[in-house]
Coordinates of C-alpha atoms in Angstrom, one line a residue:
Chain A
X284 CA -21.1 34.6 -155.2
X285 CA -21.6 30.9 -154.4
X286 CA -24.8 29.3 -155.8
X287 CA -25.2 26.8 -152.8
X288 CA -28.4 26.0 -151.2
X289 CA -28.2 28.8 -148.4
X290 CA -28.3 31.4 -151.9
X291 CA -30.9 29.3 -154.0
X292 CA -33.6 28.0 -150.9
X293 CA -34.3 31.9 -149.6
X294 CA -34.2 33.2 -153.2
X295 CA -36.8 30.2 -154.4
X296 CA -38.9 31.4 -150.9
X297 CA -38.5 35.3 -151.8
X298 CA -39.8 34.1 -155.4
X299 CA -42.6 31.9 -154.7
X300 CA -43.8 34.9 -151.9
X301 CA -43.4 37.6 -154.5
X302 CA -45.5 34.8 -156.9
X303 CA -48.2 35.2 -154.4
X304 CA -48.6 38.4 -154.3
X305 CA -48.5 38.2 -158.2
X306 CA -51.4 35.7 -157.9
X307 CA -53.6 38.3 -155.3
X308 CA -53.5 40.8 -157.9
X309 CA -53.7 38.7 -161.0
X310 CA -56.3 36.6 -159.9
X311 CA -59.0 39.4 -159.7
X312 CA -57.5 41.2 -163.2
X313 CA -58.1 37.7 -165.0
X314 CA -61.8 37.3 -163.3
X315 CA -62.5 40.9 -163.8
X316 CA -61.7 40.1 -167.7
X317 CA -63.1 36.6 -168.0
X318 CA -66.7 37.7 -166.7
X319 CA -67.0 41.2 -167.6
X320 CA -64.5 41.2 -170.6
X321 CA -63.1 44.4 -169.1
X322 CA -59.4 44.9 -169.3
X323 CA -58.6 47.4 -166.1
X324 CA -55.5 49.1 -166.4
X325 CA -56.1 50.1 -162.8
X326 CA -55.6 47.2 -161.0
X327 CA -52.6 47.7 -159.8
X328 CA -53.3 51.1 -159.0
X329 CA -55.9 49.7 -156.5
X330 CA -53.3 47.3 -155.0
X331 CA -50.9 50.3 -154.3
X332 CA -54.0 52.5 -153.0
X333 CA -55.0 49.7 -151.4
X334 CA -51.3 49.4 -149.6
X335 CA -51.4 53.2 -148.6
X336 CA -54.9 52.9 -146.7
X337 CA -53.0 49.9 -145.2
X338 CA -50.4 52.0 -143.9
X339 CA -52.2 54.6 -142.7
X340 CA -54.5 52.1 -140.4
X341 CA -51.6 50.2 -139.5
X342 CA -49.7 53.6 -138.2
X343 CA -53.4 55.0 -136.8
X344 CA -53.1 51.9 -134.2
X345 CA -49.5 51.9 -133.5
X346 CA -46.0 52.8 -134.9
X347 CA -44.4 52.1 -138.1
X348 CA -41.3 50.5 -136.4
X349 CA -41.5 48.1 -133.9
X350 CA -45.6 47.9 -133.4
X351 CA -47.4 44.2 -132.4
X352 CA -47.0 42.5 -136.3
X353 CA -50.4 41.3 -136.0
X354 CA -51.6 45.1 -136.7
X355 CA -51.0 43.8 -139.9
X356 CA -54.3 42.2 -139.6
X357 CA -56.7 44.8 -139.1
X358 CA -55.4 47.6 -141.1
X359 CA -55.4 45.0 -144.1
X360 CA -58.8 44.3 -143.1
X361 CA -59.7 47.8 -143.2
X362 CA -57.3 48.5 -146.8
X363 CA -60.1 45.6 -148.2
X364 CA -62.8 46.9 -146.9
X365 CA -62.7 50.3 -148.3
X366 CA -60.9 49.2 -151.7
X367 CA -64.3 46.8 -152.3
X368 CA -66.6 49.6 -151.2
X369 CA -65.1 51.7 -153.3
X370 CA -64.8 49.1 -156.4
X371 CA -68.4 48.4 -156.3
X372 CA -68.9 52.5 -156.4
X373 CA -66.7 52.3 -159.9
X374 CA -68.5 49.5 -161.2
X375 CA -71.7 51.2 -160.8
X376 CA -70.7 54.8 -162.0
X377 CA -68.0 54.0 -164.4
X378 CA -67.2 50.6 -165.5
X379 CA -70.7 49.6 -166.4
X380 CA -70.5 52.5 -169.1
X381 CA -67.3 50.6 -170.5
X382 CA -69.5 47.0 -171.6
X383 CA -69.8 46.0 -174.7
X384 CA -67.1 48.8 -175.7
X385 CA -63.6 48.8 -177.6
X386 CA -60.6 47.8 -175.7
X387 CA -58.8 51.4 -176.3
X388 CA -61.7 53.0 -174.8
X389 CA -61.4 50.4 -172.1
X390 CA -57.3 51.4 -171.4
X391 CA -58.6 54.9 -171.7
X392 CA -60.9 54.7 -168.9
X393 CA -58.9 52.8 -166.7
X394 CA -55.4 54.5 -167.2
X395 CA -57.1 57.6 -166.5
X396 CA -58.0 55.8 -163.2
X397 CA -53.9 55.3 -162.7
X398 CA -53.4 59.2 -163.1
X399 CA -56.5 60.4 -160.9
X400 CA -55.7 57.7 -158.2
X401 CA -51.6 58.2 -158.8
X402 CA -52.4 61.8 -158.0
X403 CA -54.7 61.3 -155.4
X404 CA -52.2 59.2 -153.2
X405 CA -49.4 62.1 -153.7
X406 CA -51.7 64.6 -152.5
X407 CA -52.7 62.3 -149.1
X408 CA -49.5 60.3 -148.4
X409 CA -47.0 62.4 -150.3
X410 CA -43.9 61.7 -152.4
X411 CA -41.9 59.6 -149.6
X412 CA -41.7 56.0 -149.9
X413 CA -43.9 54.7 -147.2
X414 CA -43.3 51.7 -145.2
X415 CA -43.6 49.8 -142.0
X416 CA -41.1 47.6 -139.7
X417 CA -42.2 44.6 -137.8
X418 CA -38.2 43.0 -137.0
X419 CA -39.7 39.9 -136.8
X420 CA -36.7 37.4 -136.2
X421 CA -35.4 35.5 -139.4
X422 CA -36.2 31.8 -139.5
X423 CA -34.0 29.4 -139.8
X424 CA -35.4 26.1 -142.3
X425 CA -33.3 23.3 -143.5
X426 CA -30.0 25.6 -142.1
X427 CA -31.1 28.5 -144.2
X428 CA -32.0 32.0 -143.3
X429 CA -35.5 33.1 -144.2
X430 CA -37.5 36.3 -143.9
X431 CA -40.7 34.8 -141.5
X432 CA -42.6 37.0 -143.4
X433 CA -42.2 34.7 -146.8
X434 CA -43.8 32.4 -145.1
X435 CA -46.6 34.5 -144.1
X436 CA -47.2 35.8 -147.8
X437 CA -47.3 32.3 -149.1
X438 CA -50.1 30.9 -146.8
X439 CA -52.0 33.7 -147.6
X440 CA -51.9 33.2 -151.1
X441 CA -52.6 29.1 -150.6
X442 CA -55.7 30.3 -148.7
X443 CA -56.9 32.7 -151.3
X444 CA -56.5 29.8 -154.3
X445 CA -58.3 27.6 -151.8
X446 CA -60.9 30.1 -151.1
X447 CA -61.5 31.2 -154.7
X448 CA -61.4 27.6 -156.2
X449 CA -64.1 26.7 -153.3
X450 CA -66.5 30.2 -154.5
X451 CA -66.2 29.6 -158.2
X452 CA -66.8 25.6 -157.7
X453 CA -68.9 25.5 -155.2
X454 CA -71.2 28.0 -154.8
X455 CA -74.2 28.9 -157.3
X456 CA -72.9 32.6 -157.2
X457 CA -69.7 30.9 -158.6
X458 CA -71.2 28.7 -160.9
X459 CA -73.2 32.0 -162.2
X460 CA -70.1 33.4 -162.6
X461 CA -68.1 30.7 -164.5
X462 CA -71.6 30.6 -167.2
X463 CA -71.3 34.7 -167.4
X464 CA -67.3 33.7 -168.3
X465 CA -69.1 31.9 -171.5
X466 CA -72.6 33.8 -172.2
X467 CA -73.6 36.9 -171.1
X468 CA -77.0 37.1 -173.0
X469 CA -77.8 33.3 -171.9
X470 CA -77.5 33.8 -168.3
X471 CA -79.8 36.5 -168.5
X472 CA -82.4 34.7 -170.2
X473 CA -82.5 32.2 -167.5
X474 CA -83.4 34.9 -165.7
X475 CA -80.2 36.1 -163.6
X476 CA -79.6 39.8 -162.7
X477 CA -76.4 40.2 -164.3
X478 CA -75.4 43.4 -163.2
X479 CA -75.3 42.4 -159.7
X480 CA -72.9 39.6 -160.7
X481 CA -70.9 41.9 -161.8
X482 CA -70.6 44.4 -159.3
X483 CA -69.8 41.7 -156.9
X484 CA -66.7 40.4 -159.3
X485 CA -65.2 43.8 -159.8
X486 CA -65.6 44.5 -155.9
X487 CA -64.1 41.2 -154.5
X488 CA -61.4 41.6 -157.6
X489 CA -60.2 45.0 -156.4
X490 CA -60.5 43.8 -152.8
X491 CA -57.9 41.1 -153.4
X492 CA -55.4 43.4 -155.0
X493 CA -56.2 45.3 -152.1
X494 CA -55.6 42.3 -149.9
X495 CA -52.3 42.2 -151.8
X496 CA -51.4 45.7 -150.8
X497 CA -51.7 45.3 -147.5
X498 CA -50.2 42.1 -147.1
X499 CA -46.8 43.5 -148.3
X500 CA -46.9 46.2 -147.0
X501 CA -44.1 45.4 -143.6
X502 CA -41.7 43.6 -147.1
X503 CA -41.5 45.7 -149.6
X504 CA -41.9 50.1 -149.2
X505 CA -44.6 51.8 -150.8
X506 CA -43.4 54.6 -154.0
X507 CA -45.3 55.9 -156.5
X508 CA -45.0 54.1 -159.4
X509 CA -44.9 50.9 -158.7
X510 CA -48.4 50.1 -159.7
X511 CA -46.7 50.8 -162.9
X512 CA -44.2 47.8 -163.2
X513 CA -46.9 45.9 -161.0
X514 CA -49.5 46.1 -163.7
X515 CA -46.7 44.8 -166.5
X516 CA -46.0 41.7 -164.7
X517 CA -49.6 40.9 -164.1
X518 CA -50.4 41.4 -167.5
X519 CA -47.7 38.9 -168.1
X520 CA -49.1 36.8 -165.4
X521 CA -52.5 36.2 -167.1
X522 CA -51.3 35.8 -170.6
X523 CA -49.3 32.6 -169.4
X524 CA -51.8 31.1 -167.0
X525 CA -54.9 31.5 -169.8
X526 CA -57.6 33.8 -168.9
X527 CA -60.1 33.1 -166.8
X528 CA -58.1 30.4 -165.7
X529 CA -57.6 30.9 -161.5
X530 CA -55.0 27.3 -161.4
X531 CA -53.4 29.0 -164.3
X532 CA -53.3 32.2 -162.6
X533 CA -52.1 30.7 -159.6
X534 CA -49.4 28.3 -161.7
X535 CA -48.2 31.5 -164.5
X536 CA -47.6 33.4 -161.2
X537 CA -45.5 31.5 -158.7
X538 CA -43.7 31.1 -162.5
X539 CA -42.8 34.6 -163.2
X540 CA -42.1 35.5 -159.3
X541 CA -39.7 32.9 -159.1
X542 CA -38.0 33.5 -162.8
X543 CA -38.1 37.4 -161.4
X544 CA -36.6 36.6 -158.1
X545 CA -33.2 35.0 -159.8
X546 CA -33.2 37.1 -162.7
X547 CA -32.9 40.7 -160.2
X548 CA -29.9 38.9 -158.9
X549 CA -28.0 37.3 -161.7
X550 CA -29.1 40.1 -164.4
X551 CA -30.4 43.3 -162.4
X552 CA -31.1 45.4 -165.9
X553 CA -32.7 42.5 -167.4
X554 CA -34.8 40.6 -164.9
X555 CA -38.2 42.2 -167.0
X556 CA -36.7 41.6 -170.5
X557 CA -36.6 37.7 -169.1
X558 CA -39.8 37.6 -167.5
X559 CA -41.0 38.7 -171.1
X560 CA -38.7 36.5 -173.1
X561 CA -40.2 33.3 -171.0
X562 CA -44.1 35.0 -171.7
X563 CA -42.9 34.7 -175.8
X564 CA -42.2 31.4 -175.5
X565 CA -45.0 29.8 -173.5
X566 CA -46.8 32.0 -176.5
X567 CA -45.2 30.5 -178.9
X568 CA -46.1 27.0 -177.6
X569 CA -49.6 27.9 -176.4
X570 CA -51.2 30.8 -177.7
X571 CA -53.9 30.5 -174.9
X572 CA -51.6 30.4 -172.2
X573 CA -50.6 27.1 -170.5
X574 CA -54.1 26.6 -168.7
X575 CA -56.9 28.3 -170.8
X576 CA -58.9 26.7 -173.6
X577 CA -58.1 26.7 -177.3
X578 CA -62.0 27.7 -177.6
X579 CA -62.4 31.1 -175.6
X580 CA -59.1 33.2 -177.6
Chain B
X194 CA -107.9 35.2 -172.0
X195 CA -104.7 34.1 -170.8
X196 CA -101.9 32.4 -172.7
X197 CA -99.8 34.6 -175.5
X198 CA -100.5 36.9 -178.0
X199 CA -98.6 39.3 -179.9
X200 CA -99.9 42.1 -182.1
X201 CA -98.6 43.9 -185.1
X202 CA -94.7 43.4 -184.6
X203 CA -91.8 45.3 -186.1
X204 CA -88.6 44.8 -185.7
X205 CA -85.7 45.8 -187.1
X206 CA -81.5 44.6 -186.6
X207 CA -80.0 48.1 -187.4
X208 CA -81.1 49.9 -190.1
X209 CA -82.9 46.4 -191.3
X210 CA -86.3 45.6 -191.3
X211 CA -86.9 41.6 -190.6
X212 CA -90.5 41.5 -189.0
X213 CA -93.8 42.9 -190.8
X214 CA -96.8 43.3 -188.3
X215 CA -96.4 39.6 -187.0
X216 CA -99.4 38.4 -184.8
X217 CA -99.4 35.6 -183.3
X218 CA -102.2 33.7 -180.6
X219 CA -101.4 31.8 -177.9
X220 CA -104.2 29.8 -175.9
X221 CA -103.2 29.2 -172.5
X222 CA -101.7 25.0 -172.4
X223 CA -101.4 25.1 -176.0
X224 CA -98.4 23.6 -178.5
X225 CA -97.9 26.1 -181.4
X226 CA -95.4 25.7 -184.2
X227 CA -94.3 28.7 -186.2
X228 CA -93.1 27.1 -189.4
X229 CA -90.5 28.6 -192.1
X230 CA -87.3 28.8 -193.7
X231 CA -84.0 30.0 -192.9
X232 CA -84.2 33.6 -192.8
X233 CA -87.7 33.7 -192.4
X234 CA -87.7 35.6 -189.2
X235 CA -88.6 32.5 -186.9
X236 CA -85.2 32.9 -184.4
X237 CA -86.2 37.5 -185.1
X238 CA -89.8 36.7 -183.5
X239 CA -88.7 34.2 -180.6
X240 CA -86.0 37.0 -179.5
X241 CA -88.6 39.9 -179.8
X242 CA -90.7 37.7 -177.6
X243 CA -88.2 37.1 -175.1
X244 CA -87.0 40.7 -175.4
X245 CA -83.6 39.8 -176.9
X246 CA -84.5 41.4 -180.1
X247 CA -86.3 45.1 -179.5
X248 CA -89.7 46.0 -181.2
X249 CA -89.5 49.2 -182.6
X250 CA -93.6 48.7 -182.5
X251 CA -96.3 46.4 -181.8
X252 CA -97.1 44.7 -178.3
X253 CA -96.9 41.6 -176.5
X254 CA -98.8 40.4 -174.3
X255 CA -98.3 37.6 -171.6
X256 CA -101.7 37.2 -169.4
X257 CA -103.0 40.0 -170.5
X258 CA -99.8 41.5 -168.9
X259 CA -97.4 43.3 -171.3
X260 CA -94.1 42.3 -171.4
X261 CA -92.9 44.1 -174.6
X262 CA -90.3 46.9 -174.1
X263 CA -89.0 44.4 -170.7
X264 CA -85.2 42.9 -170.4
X265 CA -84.6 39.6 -170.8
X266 CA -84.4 38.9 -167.4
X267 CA -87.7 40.5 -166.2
X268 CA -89.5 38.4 -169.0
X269 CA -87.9 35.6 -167.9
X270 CA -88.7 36.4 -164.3
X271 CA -92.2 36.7 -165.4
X272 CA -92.3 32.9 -166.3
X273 CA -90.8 32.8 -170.1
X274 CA -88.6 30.2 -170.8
X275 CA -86.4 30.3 -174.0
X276 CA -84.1 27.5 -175.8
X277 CA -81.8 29.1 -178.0
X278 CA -81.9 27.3 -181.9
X279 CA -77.5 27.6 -180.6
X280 CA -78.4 25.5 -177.1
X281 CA -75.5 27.9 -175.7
X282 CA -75.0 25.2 -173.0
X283 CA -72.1 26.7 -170.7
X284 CA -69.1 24.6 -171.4
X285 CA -66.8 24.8 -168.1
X286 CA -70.3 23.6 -166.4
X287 CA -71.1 20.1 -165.6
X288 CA -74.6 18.6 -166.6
X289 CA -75.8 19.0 -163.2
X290 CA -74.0 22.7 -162.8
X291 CA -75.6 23.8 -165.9
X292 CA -79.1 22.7 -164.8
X293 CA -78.3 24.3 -161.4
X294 CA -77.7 28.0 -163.1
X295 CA -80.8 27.2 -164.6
X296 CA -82.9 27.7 -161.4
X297 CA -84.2 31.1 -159.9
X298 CA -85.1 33.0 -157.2
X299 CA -89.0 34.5 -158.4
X300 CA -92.1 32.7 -158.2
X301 CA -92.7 29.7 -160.1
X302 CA -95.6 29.8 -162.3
X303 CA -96.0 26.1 -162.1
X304 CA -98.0 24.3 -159.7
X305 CA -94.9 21.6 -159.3
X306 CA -91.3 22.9 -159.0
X307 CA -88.9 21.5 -161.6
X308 CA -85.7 19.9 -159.7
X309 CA -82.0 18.2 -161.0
X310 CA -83.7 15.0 -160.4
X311 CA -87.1 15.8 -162.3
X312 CA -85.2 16.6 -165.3
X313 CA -83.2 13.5 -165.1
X314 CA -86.5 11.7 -165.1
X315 CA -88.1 13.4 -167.8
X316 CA -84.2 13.2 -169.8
X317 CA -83.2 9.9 -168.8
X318 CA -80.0 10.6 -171.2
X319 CA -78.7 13.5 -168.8
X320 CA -78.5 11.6 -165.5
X321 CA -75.9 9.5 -166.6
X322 CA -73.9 12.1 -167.5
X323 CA -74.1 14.0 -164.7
X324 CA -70.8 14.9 -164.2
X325 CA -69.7 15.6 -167.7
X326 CA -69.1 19.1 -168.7
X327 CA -71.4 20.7 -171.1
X328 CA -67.9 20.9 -174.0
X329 CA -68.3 16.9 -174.2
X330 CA -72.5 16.5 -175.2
X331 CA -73.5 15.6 -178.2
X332 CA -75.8 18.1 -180.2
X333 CA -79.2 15.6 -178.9
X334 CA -77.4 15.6 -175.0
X335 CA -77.0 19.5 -175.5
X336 CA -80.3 20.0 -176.8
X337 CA -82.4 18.2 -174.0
X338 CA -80.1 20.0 -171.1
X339 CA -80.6 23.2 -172.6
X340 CA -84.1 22.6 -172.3
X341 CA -83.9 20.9 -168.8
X342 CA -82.0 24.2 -167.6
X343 CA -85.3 26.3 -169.0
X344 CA -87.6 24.6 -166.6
X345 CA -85.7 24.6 -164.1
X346 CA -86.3 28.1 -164.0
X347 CA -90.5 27.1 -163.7
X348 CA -91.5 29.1 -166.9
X349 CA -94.9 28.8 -168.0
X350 CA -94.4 29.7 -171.6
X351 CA -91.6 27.9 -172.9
X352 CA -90.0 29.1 -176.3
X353 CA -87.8 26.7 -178.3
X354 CA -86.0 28.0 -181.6
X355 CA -85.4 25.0 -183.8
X356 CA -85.0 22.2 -181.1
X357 CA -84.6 19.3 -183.6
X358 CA -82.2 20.8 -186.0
X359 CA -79.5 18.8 -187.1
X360 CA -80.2 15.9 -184.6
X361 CA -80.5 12.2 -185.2
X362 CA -83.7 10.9 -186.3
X363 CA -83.8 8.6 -183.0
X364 CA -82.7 11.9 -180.7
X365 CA -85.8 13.9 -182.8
X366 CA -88.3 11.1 -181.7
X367 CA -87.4 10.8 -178.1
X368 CA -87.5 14.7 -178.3
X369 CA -91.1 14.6 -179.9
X370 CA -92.1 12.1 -176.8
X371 CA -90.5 14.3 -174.4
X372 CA -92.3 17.6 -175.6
X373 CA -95.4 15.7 -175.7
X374 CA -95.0 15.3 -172.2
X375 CA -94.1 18.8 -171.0
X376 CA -97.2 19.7 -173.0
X377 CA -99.7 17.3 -170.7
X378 CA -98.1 18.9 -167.3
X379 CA -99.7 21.9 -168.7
X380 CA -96.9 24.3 -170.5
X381 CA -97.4 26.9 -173.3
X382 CA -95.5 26.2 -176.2
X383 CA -94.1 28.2 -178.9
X384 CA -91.5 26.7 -181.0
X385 CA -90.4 27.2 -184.8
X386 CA -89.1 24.6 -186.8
X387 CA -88.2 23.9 -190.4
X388 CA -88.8 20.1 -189.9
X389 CA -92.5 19.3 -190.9
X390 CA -93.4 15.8 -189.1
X391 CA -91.6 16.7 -185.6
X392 CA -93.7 20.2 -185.6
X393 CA -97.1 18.0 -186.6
X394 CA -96.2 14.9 -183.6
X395 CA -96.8 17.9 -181.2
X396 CA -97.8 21.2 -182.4
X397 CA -101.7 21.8 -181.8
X398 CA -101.4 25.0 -184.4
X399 CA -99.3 26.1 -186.5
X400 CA -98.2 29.6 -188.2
X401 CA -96.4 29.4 -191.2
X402 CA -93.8 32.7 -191.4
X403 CA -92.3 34.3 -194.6
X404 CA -89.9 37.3 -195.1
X405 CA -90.9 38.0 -191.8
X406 CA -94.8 38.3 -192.5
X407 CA -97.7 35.5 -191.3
X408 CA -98.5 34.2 -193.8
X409 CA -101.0 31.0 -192.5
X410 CA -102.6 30.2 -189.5
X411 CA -104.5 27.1 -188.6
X412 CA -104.5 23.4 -187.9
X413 CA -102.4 20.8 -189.5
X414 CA -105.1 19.0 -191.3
X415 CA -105.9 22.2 -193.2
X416 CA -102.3 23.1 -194.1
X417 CA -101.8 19.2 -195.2
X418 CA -104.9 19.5 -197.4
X419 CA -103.2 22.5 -199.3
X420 CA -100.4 21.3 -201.4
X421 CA -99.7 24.4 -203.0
X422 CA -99.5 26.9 -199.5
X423 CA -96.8 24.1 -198.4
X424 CA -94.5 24.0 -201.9
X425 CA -94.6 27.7 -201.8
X426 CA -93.7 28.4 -197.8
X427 CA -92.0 25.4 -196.9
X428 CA -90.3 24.0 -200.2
X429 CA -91.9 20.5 -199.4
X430 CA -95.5 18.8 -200.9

């Protein structure tokens, strides 16, 4: 295998898409813990979920093979749409029981999610891997080949940093947010409903890992269990970025898909165990994670 | 007879009793000083007030209107404004940012709305550092935003827990003419303090509290004429 350019540039493209759609997911698992302090194991089940309502939208409107690509649109639309509905329907019936409490009670809750919502999927969709076909033509950049779709992927993800980095700075529901990040109890003196701040985080934050789940859905198939491996690397993903920390987020992601994307093809068996090593070492240097603050551990 | 009064309060943190039928009297437009030492269950009675610390019995009543047994937020709501004695200004927020979070959606209970550029003129301090976020203030610049994000909120009643404690004496005079003026537009004020000429440059009564009992009540003149009640309550005289 020759390590030229026309290896490297659409590996470093398939890395920094895969990054993206580390960030989509990450993103709303580092808010969801920032504000409301609640670690969800489940996030990644609510990507997948999220990918399966995608598909069955997408094929509801047209084949799985061969269809108009920009079905893509609404069937991710409607994969957000229900995935927020129904995250603001846990946040009011189960999460909200979960504040304040341990964070083994926390995993309990939410792995228990990852079963019921594992189980749920195999009972709609099946045990098939699930995907959908768009044969979109390859571009061709700086006399490489690249899957279109990268490029697709990637501007999402640049408009969802944009977008979140705009609501958190520049709204008052996002300055709200970023005070709940430091005092619950404060906020609340000033007056400020919490509870509806945080049904709205834990709503938008499952709708972006929804958001995610459609988005890949016409790159990568859908299969059980790959929440699982999902929910591993986002872990990893917030630990290096700092929580709370969206640029870090953002930065800790493009990192680890990148790292991930060259490690599957130099050391198949080992790509995680790198992805891990480098999460050690930026530990090791910065115990809160290369963007959060010394002050919130 | 509007204005604040409280009435036989318990309360306990756990299994811990820290307040013995505490009863305080507010008049409407009045500056009252509750006056003790550490531990004497100043910061216990604020939070009961303001509903951050539950009564197991007693009542409190704002207008008439009780407000005992309330959240936080619907006490706040009702026109209670409270200072934490810990500021707890939000760090990632800018001056103005925090001041912004500051302001609500209910009805005002003042006649004039409190805005970003109000504050700056009452706090001359903050507007130059407008931009700065609230991990960079000094104790005296955290103290007076924490109070400028309060009113932005258009309390009524404003509770402050131990505003000058360990400021500057220059920050704790500007602090005493700035209070002075919030009193004049017309707020209630309950605040406790453990420093003795701040609390008489503004306070129009006081309440001295011990072990979390009452244990005076009156004017400044009358506590000043009793050197004994102030060596034995306030380790001064």
């Amino acid at each position: 295998m020759e390590f030229g350019f026309d290896f490297v540039f659409p590996q470093l493209m398939a890395g920094i898409s895969r990054g993206m759609l580390l960030f989509l997911v990450a993103a709303g698992l580092s808010l969801i813990f920032g504000v409301m302090n609640i670690l969800n194991f489940a996030h990644a089940t609510f990507w997948l979920l999220g990918g399966y309502i995608a598909y069955s939208a997408f094929t509801a409107f047209g084949p799985p093979s061969g269809a108009n690509p920009l079905l893509v649109i609404p069937a991710t639309a409607v994969a957000v749409a229900a995935l927020m509905l129904l995250g603001f329907g846990l946040e009011r019936v189960l999460i909200r029981r979960m504040y304040g409490r341990e964070v083994p009670e926390q995993l309990l809750l939410t792995f228990a999610l990852v079963l019921i919502i594992g189980d749920l999927i195999k009972l709609v969709w099946g045990v098939e891997d699930r995907s959908v076909f768009l044969g979109l033509p390859p571009a061709v950049i700086f006399g490489a080949f690249i899957n279109i779709y990268y490029l697709v992927i990637i501007a999402v993800g640049l408009a969802v940093l944009a977008g979140l980095y705009w609501f958190l700075q520049r709204t008052r529901f996002g300055r709200i947010v970023r005070a709940a990040v430091h005092s619950r109890e404060m906020v609340e003196a000033l007056g400020i409903r919490i509870a509806t701040i945080y049904m709205v985080v834990f709503g938008l934050g499952v709708g972006l890992a929804a958001l995610a789940g459609g988005v890949v859905l016409p790159l990568t198939p859908l299969a059980l269990g790959a929440d699982i491996d999902l929910i591993v690397q986002c872990f990893a993903v917030v630990v290096v970025g700092g929580f709370g920390s969206v640029i870090g987020t953002f930065v800790a992601a493009i990192l680890i898909g990148v790292t991930y994307s060259f490690a599957i093809f130099l050391w198949p068996d080992g790509a995680l165990a790198i992805i891990f090593l480098f999460v050690i070492a930026v530990l090791v240097v910065r115990p809160w994670g290369l963007f959060g603050t010394e002050l919130r551990t | 007879m509007p204005g604040l009064k409280v009435r036989d309060l318990h309360t306990y943190y756990g299994t811990s009793h820290i307040l013995f039928d505490v009863s305080l009297e507010i008049e409407d437009r009045s500056t009252v000083c509750l006056l003790g030492r550490n531990g004497a269950g100043k910061t216990t009675t604020l939070k009961s007030i303001m509903g951050l610390a539950t009564p197991r019995s007693g009542a409190i009543l704002l207008d008439d209107l009780e407000i005992g047994g309330k959240s936080p937020v619907d006490i706040a709501r009702l026109g209670v404004g409270y200072v934490p004695e810990e500021r707890i200004i939000f760090p990632d927020l800018t001056v103005r940012e925090n001041l912004e979070v500051g302001e609500k959606t209910a009805p005002s209970y003042v006649v004039e709305r409190w805005s970003v550029d109000a504050i700056y003129g009452l706090f001359p301090m903050l507007e130059a550092l407008d931009g700065r976020v609230g991990a960079y203030l000094s104790g005296g610049e955290q103290q007076m935003l924490s109070i400028g994000r309060t009113l932005m909120g258009n309390p009524s009643l404003l509770l402050l827990d131990e505003p000058v404690e360990g400021l500057a004496p220059a920050v704790v005079s500007a602090l005493s003419t700035q209070i002075n003026r919030l009193k004049k537009m017309g707020l209630t004020i309950l605040f406790s303090e453990q420093n003795l000429a701040f609390s008489e440059a503004i306070a129009d009564r006081v309440f001295i509290i011990e072990s979390g009992r009452i244990k005076y009540e009156g004017t400044f003149a009358d506590l000043n004429a009793d050197a004994g009640l102030k060596h034995r309550y306030l380790a001064v005289g």
